[in-house]
PDB file of C-alpha atoms in Angstrom:
ATOM      1  CA  MET H   1     -22.021  37.560  49.630  1.00 44.00           C
ATOM      2  CA  LYS H   2     -22.573  34.135  51.214  1.00 50.00           C
ATOM      3  CA  GLU H   3     -23.544  31.543  48.646  1.00 60.00           C
ATOM      4  CA  ASN H   4     -26.866  29.785  49.058  1.00 74.00           C
ATOM      5  CA  ILE H   5     -26.569  26.094  49.831  1.00 90.00           C
ATOM      6  CA  ILE H   6     -29.701  24.709  48.138  1.00 97.00           C
ATOM      7  CA  THR H   7     -31.666  26.409  45.399  1.00 98.00           C
ATOM      8  CA  ASP H   8     -35.388  26.470  44.642  1.00 98.00           C
ATOM      9  CA  THR H   9     -34.893  27.351  40.957  1.00 98.00           C
ATOM     10  CA  VAL H  10     -33.451  25.299  38.108  1.00 98.00           C
ATOM     11  CA  LEU H  11     -32.876  25.582  34.382  1.00 98.00           C
ATOM     12  CA  MET H  12     -34.069  22.681  32.230  1.00 98.00           C
ATOM     13  CA  ILE H  13     -33.729  22.338  28.460  1.00 97.00           C
ATOM     14  CA  GLU H  14     -36.616  20.644  26.668  1.00 97.00           C
ATOM     15  CA  PRO H  15     -35.212  18.205  24.070  1.00 95.00           C
ATOM     16  CA  MET H  16     -36.105  18.499  20.394  1.00 92.00           C
ATOM     17  CA  ALA H  17     -33.867  15.739  18.998  1.00 88.00           C
ATOM     18  CA  PHE H  18     -32.578  13.763  21.963  1.00 82.00           C
ATOM     19  CA  GLY H  19     -30.699  10.590  21.193  1.00 80.00           C
ATOM     20  CA  PHE H  20     -27.591   8.455  21.513  1.00 77.00           C
ATOM     21  CA  ASN H  21     -24.492  10.592  21.014  1.00 66.00           C
ATOM     22  CA  LYS H  22     -21.585   8.700  19.449  1.00 79.00           C
ATOM     23  CA  GLN H  23     -19.128  11.438  20.393  1.00 75.00           C
ATOM     24  CA  THR H  24     -19.817  11.133  24.135  1.00 76.00           C
ATOM     25  CA  ALA H  25     -20.113   7.327  24.084  1.00 62.00           C
ATOM     26  CA  ILE H  26     -16.330   7.121  23.648  1.00 68.00           C
ATOM     27  CA  ASP H  27     -15.856   7.455  27.411  1.00 68.00           C
ATOM     28  CA  ASN H  28     -19.392   7.528  28.847  1.00 67.00           C
ATOM     29  CA  LEU H  29     -19.807   3.862  29.693  1.00 66.00           C
ATOM     30  CA  PHE H  30     -23.299   4.482  31.089  1.00 71.00           C
ATOM     31  CA  GLN H  31     -24.701   5.050  27.576  1.00 66.00           C
ATOM     32  CA  LYS H  32     -26.429   2.218  25.722  1.00 82.00           C
ATOM     33  CA  ASN H  33     -27.625   1.971  22.136  1.00 81.00           C
ATOM     34  CA  ASP H  34     -29.925  -0.284  20.141  1.00 82.00           C
ATOM     35  CA  SER H  35     -32.071  -0.288  17.009  1.00 76.00           C
ATOM     36  CA  VAL H  36     -34.936   1.855  18.341  1.00 83.00           C
ATOM     37  CA  SER H  37     -35.653   4.699  15.925  1.00 91.00           C
ATOM     38  CA  PRO H  38     -34.509   8.250  16.793  1.00 87.00           C
ATOM     39  CA  LYS H  39     -38.127   9.409  16.505  1.00 92.00           C
ATOM     40  CA  ILE H  40     -39.317   6.965  19.172  1.00 92.00           C
ATOM     41  CA  ILE H  41     -36.403   7.816  21.452  1.00 91.00           C
ATOM     42  CA  GLN H  42     -37.206  11.520  21.186  1.00 93.00           C
ATOM     43  CA  GLU H  43     -40.910  10.929  21.851  1.00 95.00           C
ATOM     44  CA  HIS H  44     -40.160   8.946  25.000  1.00 94.00           C
ATOM     45  CA  ALA H  45     -37.523  11.437  26.181  1.00 92.00           C
ATOM     46  CA  SER H  46     -39.948  14.324  25.693  1.00 95.00           C
ATOM     47  CA  LYS H  47     -42.606  12.562  27.753  1.00 97.00           C
ATOM     48  CA  GLU H  48     -40.092  11.777  30.513  1.00 97.00           C
ATOM     49  CA  PHE H  49     -38.798  15.345  30.519  1.00 97.00           C
ATOM     50  CA  ASN H  50     -42.295  16.811  30.880  1.00 97.00           C
ATOM     51  CA  GLY H  51     -43.118  14.344  33.636  1.00 97.00           C
ATOM     52  CA  MET H  52     -40.020  15.396  35.566  1.00 98.00           C
ATOM     53  CA  VAL H  53     -40.847  19.089  35.155  1.00 98.00           C
ATOM     54  CA  ASN H  54     -44.339  18.442  36.511  1.00 98.00           C
ATOM     55  CA  GLU H  55     -42.982  16.536  39.536  1.00 98.00           C
ATOM     56  CA  LEU H  56     -40.657  19.404  40.417  1.00 98.00           C
ATOM     57  CA  ILE H  57     -43.323  22.093  40.002  1.00 98.00           C
ATOM     58  CA  LYS H  58     -45.765  20.083  42.151  1.00 97.00           C
ATOM     59  CA  SER H  59     -43.168  20.176  44.932  1.00 98.00           C
ATOM     60  CA  GLY H  60     -42.792  23.948  44.750  1.00 98.00           C
ATOM     61  CA  ILE H  61     -39.586  24.109  42.729  1.00 98.00           C
ATOM     62  CA  GLU H  62     -39.382  26.787  40.042  1.00 98.00           C
ATOM     63  CA  VAL H  63     -38.395  25.436  36.624  1.00 98.00           C
ATOM     64  CA  ILE H  64     -37.144  27.793  33.939  1.00 98.00           C
ATOM     65  CA  GLN H  65     -37.883  25.690  30.889  1.00 97.00           C
ATOM     66  CA  ILE H  66     -36.316  26.516  27.527  1.00 97.00           C
ATOM     67  CA  LYS H  67     -36.719  24.571  24.294  1.00 96.00           C
ATOM     68  CA  ASP H  68     -33.747  23.181  22.436  1.00 95.00           C
ATOM     69  CA  THR H  69     -33.395  24.080  18.760  1.00 92.00           C
ATOM     70  CA  HIS H  70     -33.500  21.566  15.907  1.00 88.00           C
ATOM     71  CA  GLU H  71     -30.404  23.109  14.363  1.00 89.00           C
ATOM     72  CA  PRO H  72     -27.611  22.711  15.157  1.00 92.00           C
ATOM     73  CA  HIS H  73     -28.224  19.130  16.242  1.00 89.00           C
ATOM     74  CA  THR H  74     -27.417  18.794  19.940  1.00 91.00           C
ATOM     75  CA  PRO H  75     -28.538  15.344  21.159  1.00 90.00           C
ATOM     76  CA  ASP H  76     -27.371  16.017  24.743  1.00 91.00           C
ATOM     77  CA  SER H  77     -28.837  19.502  25.225  1.00 93.00           C
ATOM     78  CA  ILE H  78     -31.066  18.024  27.932  1.00 96.00           C
ATOM     79  CA  PHE H  79     -27.965  18.091  30.214  1.00 96.00           C
ATOM     80  CA  PRO H  80     -27.256  21.848  30.654  1.00 97.00           C
ATOM     81  CA  ASN H  81     -25.300  21.560  33.913  1.00 97.00           C
ATOM     82  CA  ASN H  82     -22.225  20.567  31.896  1.00 97.00           C
ATOM     83  CA  TRP H  83     -21.834  23.877  30.067  1.00 98.00           C
ATOM     84  CA  VAL H  84     -23.003  26.468  32.598  1.00 98.00           C
ATOM     85  CA  SER H  85     -23.266  27.169  36.323  1.00 98.00           C
ATOM     86  CA  PHE H  86     -24.958  30.074  38.119  1.00 98.00           C
ATOM     87  CA  HIS H  87     -23.663  31.487  41.428  1.00 97.00           C
ATOM     88  CA  SER H  88     -24.976  33.634  44.278  1.00 96.00           C
ATOM     89  CA  ASP H  89     -22.647  36.567  43.608  1.00 95.00           C
ATOM     90  CA  GLY H  90     -24.111  37.008  40.114  1.00 96.00           C
ATOM     91  CA  THR H  91     -21.363  35.013  38.386  1.00 97.00           C
ATOM     92  CA  ILE H  92     -22.070  32.728  35.442  1.00 98.00           C
ATOM     93  CA  VAL H  93     -19.360  30.231  34.480  1.00 98.00           C
ATOM     94  CA  LEU H  94     -19.124  28.747  30.980  1.00 98.00           C
ATOM     95  CA  TYR H  95     -17.241  25.479  30.575  1.00 98.00           C
ATOM     96  CA  PRO H  96     -15.168  23.758  27.851  1.00 98.00           C
ATOM     97  CA  MET H  97     -16.818  20.596  26.509  1.00 96.00           C
ATOM     98  CA  TYR H  98     -15.213  17.326  25.434  1.00 96.00           C
ATOM     99  CA  ALA H  99     -17.593  16.457  22.564  1.00 92.00           C
ATOM    100  CA  GLU H 100     -17.614  18.931  19.679  1.00 92.00           C
ATOM    101  CA  ASN H 101     -21.350  18.566  19.084  1.00 90.00           C
ATOM    102  CA  ARG H 102     -22.033  19.511  22.713  1.00 92.00           C
ATOM    103  CA  ARG H 103     -20.329  22.898  22.366  1.00 96.00           C
ATOM    104  CA  ASP H 104     -23.302  24.178  20.399  1.00 95.00           C
ATOM    105  CA  GLU H 105     -25.444  23.766  23.529  1.00 96.00           C
ATOM    106  CA  ARG H 106     -23.965  27.023  24.857  1.00 97.00           C
ATOM    107  CA  ARG H 107     -26.493  29.687  23.871  1.00 96.00           C
ATOM    108  CA  GLU H 108     -26.439  33.341  24.792  1.00 96.00           C
ATOM    109  CA  ASP H 109     -30.204  33.535  24.336  1.00 96.00           C
ATOM    110  CA  ILE H 110     -30.627  31.100  27.238  1.00 97.00           C
ATOM    111  CA  LEU H 111     -28.623  33.407  29.493  1.00 97.00           C
ATOM    112  CA  LYS H 112     -30.652  36.397  28.270  1.00 96.00           C
ATOM    113  CA  SER H 113     -33.885  34.532  29.054  1.00 96.00           C
ATOM    114  CA  ILE H 114     -32.735  33.910  32.610  1.00 97.00           C
ATOM    115  CA  GLU H 115     -31.785  37.555  33.026  1.00 96.00           C
ATOM    116  CA  ASN H 116     -35.210  38.541  31.687  1.00 94.00           C
ATOM    117  CA  LYS H 117     -36.736  36.470  34.493  1.00 95.00           C
ATOM    118  CA  GLY H 118     -35.330  39.092  36.878  1.00 95.00           C
ATOM    119  CA  PHE H 119     -31.992  37.530  37.811  1.00 96.00           C
ATOM    120  CA  TYR H 120     -28.879  39.651  38.199  1.00 96.00           C
ATOM    121  CA  ILE H 121     -25.749  38.793  36.193  1.00 96.00           C
ATOM    122  CA  ASN H 122     -22.595  40.447  37.500  1.00 95.00           C
ATOM    123  CA  GLN H 123     -19.955  38.715  35.372  1.00 97.00           C
ATOM    124  CA  ILE H 124     -19.337  35.773  33.068  1.00 98.00           C
ATOM    125  CA  ILE H 125     -16.224  33.655  33.556  1.00 98.00           C
ATOM    126  CA  ASP H 126     -15.491  31.862  30.305  1.00 98.00           C
ATOM    127  CA  TYR H 127     -13.175  28.843  30.200  1.00 98.00           C
ATOM    128  CA  THR H 128     -14.275  27.705  26.755  1.00 98.00           C
ATOM    129  CA  GLN H 129     -11.067  28.780  24.994  1.00 98.00           C
ATOM    130  CA  ALA H 130      -9.417  25.787  26.666  1.00 98.00           C
ATOM    131  CA  GLU H 131     -11.134  23.609  24.044  1.00 98.00           C
ATOM    132  CA  LYS H 132      -8.485  24.781  21.563  1.00 97.00           C
ATOM    133  CA  GLU H 133      -5.888  23.098  23.780  1.00 97.00           C
ATOM    134  CA  ASN H 134      -8.036  19.974  24.238  1.00 97.00           C
ATOM    135  CA  LEU H 135      -8.587  20.761  27.909  1.00 98.00           C
ATOM    136  CA  TYR H 136     -12.037  20.242  29.406  1.00 98.00           C
ATOM    137  CA  LEU H 137     -14.030  20.892  32.570  1.00 98.00           C
ATOM    138  CA  GLU H 138     -17.680  19.979  32.211  1.00 98.00           C
ATOM    139  CA  GLY H 139     -19.334  22.060  34.890  1.00 98.00           C
ATOM    140  CA  THR H 140     -21.127  20.401  37.766  1.00 98.00           C
ATOM    141  CA  GLY H 141     -20.751  17.095  35.993  1.00 97.00           C
ATOM    142  CA  SER H 142     -16.989  17.285  36.413  1.00 98.00           C
ATOM    143  CA  MET H 143     -17.258  18.905  39.842  1.00 98.00           C
ATOM    144  CA  VAL H 144     -19.473  18.238  42.840  1.00 98.00           C
ATOM    145  CA  LEU H 145     -19.745  21.447  44.838  1.00 98.00           C
ATOM    146  CA  ASP H 146     -20.243  21.602  48.578  1.00 98.00           C
ATOM    147  CA  ARG H 147     -21.507  25.178  48.514  1.00 97.00           C
ATOM    148  CA  GLU H 148     -22.002  25.285  52.273  1.00 95.00           C
ATOM    149  CA  ASN H 149     -18.332  24.634  53.026  1.00 97.00           C
ATOM    150  CA  LYS H 150     -16.852  25.947  49.739  1.00 97.00           C
ATOM    151  CA  ILE H 151     -15.286  22.595  48.848  1.00 98.00           C
ATOM    152  CA  ALA H 152     -15.200  21.194  45.302  1.00 98.00           C
ATOM    153  CA  TYR H 153     -14.753  17.464  44.649  1.00 98.00           C
ATOM    154  CA  ALA H 154     -13.455  16.261  41.273  1.00 98.00           C
ATOM    155  CA  SER H 155     -12.619  12.846  39.900  1.00 98.00           C
ATOM    156  CA  LEU H 156      -9.979  13.545  37.258  1.00 98.00           C
ATOM    157  CA  SER H 157     -10.585  12.265  33.742  1.00 95.00           C
ATOM    158  CA  GLU H 158     -10.274  13.442  30.162  1.00 94.00           C
ATOM    159  CA  ARG H 159     -13.360  15.572  30.764  1.00 94.00           C
ATOM    160  CA  THR H 160     -12.085  16.957  34.072  1.00 98.00           C
ATOM    161  CA  ASN H 161      -8.719  18.625  33.668  1.00 98.00           C
ATOM    162  CA  GLU H 162      -6.873  19.234  36.936  1.00 98.00           C
ATOM    163  CA  PHE H 163      -5.380  22.574  35.871  1.00 98.00           C
ATOM    164  CA  LEU H 164      -8.790  23.974  34.885  1.00 98.00           C
ATOM    165  CA  PHE H 165     -10.370  22.583  38.036  1.00 98.00           C
ATOM    166  CA  LEU H 166      -7.787  24.304  40.221  1.00 98.00           C
ATOM    167  CA  GLU H 167      -8.255  27.525  38.237  1.00 98.00           C
ATOM    168  CA  PHE H 168     -12.015  27.378  38.880  1.00 98.00           C
ATOM    169  CA  CYS H 169     -11.428  26.754  42.589  1.00 98.00           C
ATOM    170  CA  GLU H 170      -9.055  29.685  42.873  1.00 98.00           C
ATOM    171  CA  GLU H 171     -11.409  31.991  40.980  1.00 97.00           C
ATOM    172  CA  MET H 172     -14.514  30.940  42.914  1.00 97.00           C
ATOM    173  CA  ARG H 173     -12.729  30.432  46.256  1.00 97.00           C
ATOM    174  CA  TYR H 174     -13.371  26.728  46.671  1.00 98.00           C
ATOM    175  CA  THR H 175     -11.024  24.248  48.351  1.00 98.00           C
ATOM    176  CA  PRO H 176     -10.181  21.576  45.748  1.00 98.00           C
ATOM    177  CA  ILE H 177     -10.327  17.839  46.490  1.00 98.00           C
ATOM    178  CA  THR H 178      -9.105  15.680  43.598  1.00 98.00           C
ATOM    179  CA  PHE H 179      -9.087  11.904  43.206  1.00 98.00           C
ATOM    180  CA  HIS H 180      -9.440   9.168  40.576  1.00 98.00           C
ATOM    181  CA  ALA H 181     -12.711   7.211  40.380  1.00 97.00           C
ATOM    182  CA  LEU H 182     -12.549   4.141  38.172  1.00 96.00           C
ATOM    183  CA  GLN H 183     -15.103   1.888  36.538  1.00 89.00           C
ATOM    184  CA  GLU H 184     -14.196  -1.700  35.685  1.00 83.00           C
ATOM    185  CA  ILE H 185     -15.290  -3.284  32.415  1.00 79.00           C
ATOM    186  CA  GLY H 186     -14.061  -6.850  32.272  1.00 77.00           C
ATOM    187  CA  ASP H 187     -10.447  -6.842  33.401  1.00 80.00           C
ATOM    188  CA  LYS H 188      -9.887  -3.211  32.402  1.00 85.00           C
ATOM    189  CA  LYS H 189     -10.306  -0.032  34.424  1.00 88.00           C
ATOM    190  CA  PHE H 190     -11.550   3.247  32.974  1.00 90.00           C
ATOM    191  CA  PRO H 191     -11.951   6.704  34.536  1.00 93.00           C
ATOM    192  CA  ILE H 192     -15.572   7.489  35.388  1.00 94.00           C
ATOM    193  CA  TYR H 193     -16.491  10.217  32.922  1.00 91.00           C
ATOM    194  CA  HIS H 194     -18.153  12.571  35.445  1.00 95.00           C
ATOM    195  CA  THR H 195     -17.795  12.951  39.204  1.00 98.00           C
ATOM    196  CA  ASN H 196     -21.533  13.495  39.657  1.00 97.00           C
ATOM    197  CA  VAL H 197     -22.422   9.934  38.675  1.00 96.00           C
ATOM    198  CA  MET H 198     -20.510   8.504  41.647  1.00 97.00           C
ATOM    199  CA  MET H 199     -21.249  11.095  44.362  1.00 98.00           C
ATOM    200  CA  GLY H 200     -23.368  14.028  45.425  1.00 98.00           C
ATOM    201  CA  VAL H 201     -23.144  16.357  48.418  1.00 98.00           C
ATOM    202  CA  CYS H 202     -26.335  17.334  50.230  1.00 98.00           C
ATOM    203  CA  LYS H 203     -27.262  19.176  53.423  1.00 97.00           C
ATOM    204  CA  GLY H 204     -26.080  16.871  56.206  1.00 97.00           C
ATOM    205  CA  PHE H 205     -25.130  13.828  54.140  1.00 98.00           C
ATOM    206  CA  CYS H 206     -23.303  12.488  51.102  1.00 98.00           C
ATOM    207  CA  LEU H 207     -24.214   9.567  48.846  1.00 98.00           C
ATOM    208  CA  ILE H 208     -20.944   8.278  47.382  1.00 98.00           C
ATOM    209  CA  CYS H 209     -19.574   5.156  45.685  1.00 98.00           C
ATOM    210  CA  LEU H 210     -16.297   4.835  47.585  1.00 98.00           C
ATOM    211  CA  GLU H 211     -15.580   1.498  45.877  1.00 97.00           C
ATOM    212  CA  THR H 212     -14.652   3.387  42.712  1.00 97.00           C
ATOM    213  CA  ILE H 213     -11.747   5.188  44.434  1.00 98.00           C
ATOM    214  CA  HIS H 214      -9.057   2.506  44.335  1.00 96.00           C
ATOM    215  CA  ASN H 215      -6.242   4.629  45.747  1.00 97.00           C
ATOM    216  CA  GLU H 216      -6.526   4.331  49.527  1.00 98.00           C
ATOM    217  CA  GLU H 217      -4.824   7.662  50.220  1.00 98.00           C
ATOM    218  CA  GLU H 218      -7.236   9.475  47.874  1.00 98.00           C
ATOM    219  CA  LYS H 219     -10.171   7.657  49.465  1.00 98.00           C
ATOM    220  CA  ARG H 220      -9.069   8.738  52.946  1.00 98.00           C
ATOM    221  CA  LYS H 221      -8.717  12.305  51.703  1.00 98.00           C
ATOM    222  CA  VAL H 222     -12.299  12.347  50.419  1.00 98.00           C
ATOM    223  CA  VAL H 223     -13.718  10.626  53.514  1.00 98.00           C
ATOM    224  CA  ASN H 224     -11.836  12.929  55.887  1.00 98.00           C
ATOM    225  CA  SER H 225     -13.035  16.010  54.024  1.00 98.00           C
ATOM    226  CA  LEU H 226     -16.657  14.866  54.189  1.00 98.00           C
ATOM    227  CA  LYS H 227     -16.413  13.944  57.874  1.00 98.00           C
ATOM    228  CA  SER H 228     -14.684  17.206  58.777  1.00 97.00           C
ATOM    229  CA  THR H 229     -17.672  19.105  57.405  1.00 97.00           C
ATOM    230  CA  GLY H 230     -20.158  17.016  59.376  1.00 97.00           C
ATOM    231  CA  LYS H 231     -21.526  15.004  56.453  1.00 98.00           C
ATOM    232  CA  GLU H 232     -22.961  11.576  57.168  1.00 98.00           C
ATOM    233  CA  ILE H 233     -21.436   9.313  54.532  1.00 98.00           C
ATOM    234  CA  ILE H 234     -24.009   6.948  53.022  1.00 98.00           C
ATOM    235  CA  PRO H 235     -22.033   4.541  50.806  1.00 98.00           C
ATOM    236  CA  ILE H 236     -23.613   3.246  47.618  1.00 98.00           C
ATOM    237  CA  SER H 237     -22.504   0.154  45.700  1.00 98.00           C
ATOM    238  CA  ILE H 238     -21.148  -0.002  42.173  1.00 95.00           C
ATOM    239  CA  HIS H 239     -24.435  -1.597  41.115  1.00 96.00           C
ATOM    240  CA  GLN H 240     -26.363   1.315  42.628  1.00 97.00           C
ATOM    241  CA  MET H 241     -24.053   3.784  40.909  1.00 96.00           C
ATOM    242  CA  LYS H 242     -24.838   2.093  37.593  1.00 95.00           C
ATOM    243  CA  GLN H 243     -28.512   2.594  38.467  1.00 96.00           C
ATOM    244  CA  PHE H 244     -27.773   6.363  38.724  1.00 96.00           C
ATOM    245  CA  LEU H 245     -28.150   6.577  42.501  1.00 98.00           C
ATOM    246  CA  GLY H 246     -25.031   8.750  42.626  1.00 97.00           C
ATOM    247  CA  ASN H 247     -26.593  11.144  40.115  1.00 97.00           C
ATOM    248  CA  HIS H 248     -28.975  13.053  42.381  1.00 98.00           C
ATOM    249  CA  LEU H 249     -29.541  16.641  43.448  1.00 98.00           C
ATOM    250  CA  GLN H 250     -31.009  18.287  46.527  1.00 98.00           C
ATOM    251  CA  LEU H 251     -33.421  21.179  45.923  1.00 98.00           C
ATOM    252  CA  LYS H 252     -35.912  23.049  48.097  1.00 98.00           C
ATOM    253  CA  SER H 253     -39.488  24.190  47.761  1.00 98.00           C
ATOM    254  CA  LYS H 254     -40.104  27.839  46.967  1.00 97.00           C
ATOM    255  CA  ILE H 255     -43.337  27.556  48.934  1.00 95.00           C
ATOM    256  CA  ASP H 256     -42.247  26.275  52.341  1.00 96.00           C
ATOM    257  CA  GLY H 257     -38.509  25.515  52.087  1.00 96.00           C
ATOM    258  CA  THR H 258     -38.923  21.746  52.295  1.00 97.00           C
ATOM    259  CA  ARG H 259     -35.754  19.997  51.130  1.00 98.00           C
ATOM    260  CA  TYR H 260     -36.086  17.336  48.440  1.00 98.00           C
ATOM    261  CA  LEU H 261     -33.625  14.813  47.064  1.00 98.00           C
ATOM    262  CA  VAL H 262     -34.371  14.401  43.351  1.00 98.00           C
ATOM    263  CA  VAL H 263     -33.645  10.877  42.096  1.00 98.00           C
ATOM    264  CA  SER H 264     -34.742   8.759  39.160  1.00 98.00           C
ATOM    265  CA  GLN H 265     -37.102   5.805  39.424  1.00 98.00           C
ATOM    266  CA  THR H 266     -34.210   3.549  38.398  1.00 97.00           C
ATOM    267  CA  ALA H 267     -32.089   4.933  41.236  1.00 98.00           C
ATOM    268  CA  TYR H 268     -34.917   4.855  43.785  1.00 98.00           C
ATOM    269  CA  GLN H 269     -35.617   1.181  43.163  1.00 98.00           C
ATOM    270  CA  SER H 270     -31.996   0.379  44.023  1.00 98.00           C
ATOM    271  CA  ILE H 271     -32.055   2.101  47.456  1.00 98.00           C
ATOM    272  CA  THR H 272     -31.962  -0.220  50.458  1.00 98.00           C
ATOM    273  CA  GLN H 273     -34.319   0.290  53.383  1.00 98.00           C
ATOM    274  CA  GLU H 274     -31.369   1.209  55.609  1.00 98.00           C
ATOM    275  CA  GLN H 275     -30.179   3.848  53.127  1.00 98.00           C
ATOM    276  CA  LEU H 276     -33.706   5.193  52.715  1.00 98.00           C
ATOM    277  CA  LYS H 277     -34.123   5.590  56.461  1.00 98.00           C
ATOM    278  CA  LYS H 278     -30.874   7.562  56.688  1.00 98.00           C
ATOM    279  CA  ILE H 279     -31.755   9.782  53.719  1.00 98.00           C
ATOM    280  CA  LYS H 280     -35.188  10.594  55.150  1.00 97.00           C
ATOM    281  CA  ASN H 281     -33.547  11.901  58.313  1.00 97.00           C
ATOM    282  CA  TYR H 282     -32.430  14.849  56.185  1.00 98.00           C
ATOM    283  CA  THR H 283     -34.775  15.285  53.258  1.00 98.00           C
ATOM    284  CA  GLU H 284     -37.939  14.322  51.406  1.00 98.00           C
ATOM    285  CA  ILE H 285     -37.602  12.579  48.045  1.00 98.00           C
ATOM    286  CA  ILE H 286     -38.875  13.350  44.541  1.00 98.00           C
ATOM    287  CA  VAL H 287     -38.821  10.381  42.157  1.00 98.00           C
ATOM    288  CA  CYS H 288     -38.752  10.982  38.393  1.00 98.00           C
ATOM    289  CA  ASN H 289     -39.119   8.252  35.770  1.00 98.00           C
ATOM    290  CA  ILE H 290     -36.546   8.871  33.002  1.00 97.00           C
ATOM    291  CA  PRO H 291     -35.340   5.437  31.732  1.00 95.00           C
ATOM    292  CA  THR H 292     -34.976   6.522  28.089  1.00 95.00           C
ATOM    293  CA  ILE H 293     -32.869   9.540  28.999  1.00 95.00           C
ATOM    294  CA  GLU H 294     -30.674   7.438  31.283  1.00 95.00           C
ATOM    295  CA  LYS H 295     -30.213   4.664  28.735  1.00 94.00           C
ATOM    296  CA  TYR H 296     -29.344   6.668  25.619  1.00 91.00           C
ATOM    297  CA  GLY H 297     -27.892   9.767  27.288  1.00 89.00           C
ATOM    298  CA  GLY H 298     -25.892   8.054  30.015  1.00 88.00           C
ATOM    299  CA  GLY H 299     -26.938  10.743  32.490  1.00 89.00           C
ATOM    300  CA  GLY H 300     -29.604  11.032  35.153  1.00 94.00           C
ATOM    301  CA  VAL H 301     -31.722  13.623  36.922  1.00 97.00           C
ATOM    302  CA  ARG H 302     -28.794  15.625  38.266  1.00 98.00           C
ATOM    303  CA  CYS H 303     -27.415  16.087  34.739  1.00 96.00           C
ATOM    304  CA  MET H 304     -30.767  17.546  33.635  1.00 97.00           C
ATOM    305  CA  LEU H 305     -30.751  20.276  36.283  1.00 98.00           C
ATOM    306  CA  ALA H 306     -28.679  23.457  36.164  1.00 98.00           C
ATOM    307  CA  GLU H 307     -29.119  25.102  39.571  1.00 98.00           C
ATOM    308  CA  ILE H 308     -29.775  28.842  39.520  1.00 98.00           C
ATOM    309  CA  PHE H 309     -28.302  30.665  42.507  1.00 98.00           C
ATOM    310  CA  LEU H 310     -28.183  34.113  40.868  1.00 97.00           C
ATOM    311  CA  PRO H 311     -29.576  36.947  43.014  1.00 96.00           C
ATOM    312  CA  LYS H 312     -32.675  38.784  41.902  1.00 92.00           C
ATOM    313  CA  ALA H 313     -32.018  42.116  40.192  1.00 87.00           C
ATOM    314  CA  ILE H 314     -33.156  45.208  42.083  1.00 80.00           C
ATOM    315  CA  ASP H 315     -32.846  47.524  39.105  1.00 67.00           C
ATOM    316  CA  LYS H 316     -34.577  45.797  36.233  1.00 59.00           C
ATOM    317  CA  ASP H 317     -33.065  48.312  33.776  1.00 69.00           C
ATOM    318  CA  CYS H 318     -29.526  47.271  34.725  1.00 77.00           C
ATOM    319  CA  LYS H 319     -28.911  44.488  32.193  1.00 86.00           C
ATOM    320  CA  PHE H 320     -25.740  42.515  31.519  1.00 86.00           C
ATOM    321  CA  PHE H 321     -26.886  41.783  27.963  1.00 82.00           C
ATOM    322  CA  ALA H 322     -27.684  44.784  25.808  1.00 67.00           C
TER     323      ALA H 322
END
């Protein structure tokens, strides 16, 4: 079965106790912390989450919205794309997570809820046992998937293990493209924690921070791959990456098929007029205001969206989960 390129349906997890996560802040240099109370942070995050859901629904995108639980405490549950991905052949993939308190985000009841919405689950591929060996691959945070051309891009880091990435690509029949994207803090260089904060692949174009790929051979490999598949490369600066412009996702309306690029208000304000003109050649734009989530979570709109490509079930009595 040919995989869909852009989906009109997403999973979003409503936060119950969102906040700064010390365990992920070890290598997520996008996270910030201050003295604001957890209660206030959660209140603001909840308001931002609901606002984003409303913006998507207004544009004809279906949102399967599921509440987080208070226990166990999962401050990053708002970012489900790191622990699960849903594919057109009915496959669900579960991923091994770097932070121990993020592993509790994986919930079978969420998968059951999606199945109960009429989606067909054929199989579950589970890589989570790799956590016992301290090996991680955090879903479509670690990997940026060009579903149209079956190419997967991955910036290697502690959260993106090369062996697991290649195993995923072999299993799901993607061509792997690996490289090292680095972020400079002072005179030191650190791996960027997730690939999807420095690039995203859309229909016809790619927003990417090429400045973060210091190895020229790796940079050429990425550029050549994008060009060979007909993508217009729209470079973004390191400053724009820090404003979450690389953390975007293209979706489409269930009503009329209109394509939308979902970006945050922070990211949108950083776009130049030249970049905006190029983007609008391919897609409309949805802007969501999520500054609290970006600041304390270190992730943007793309991290909040788990794309659902599962086919609809014909036989509603044929269930994967008993």
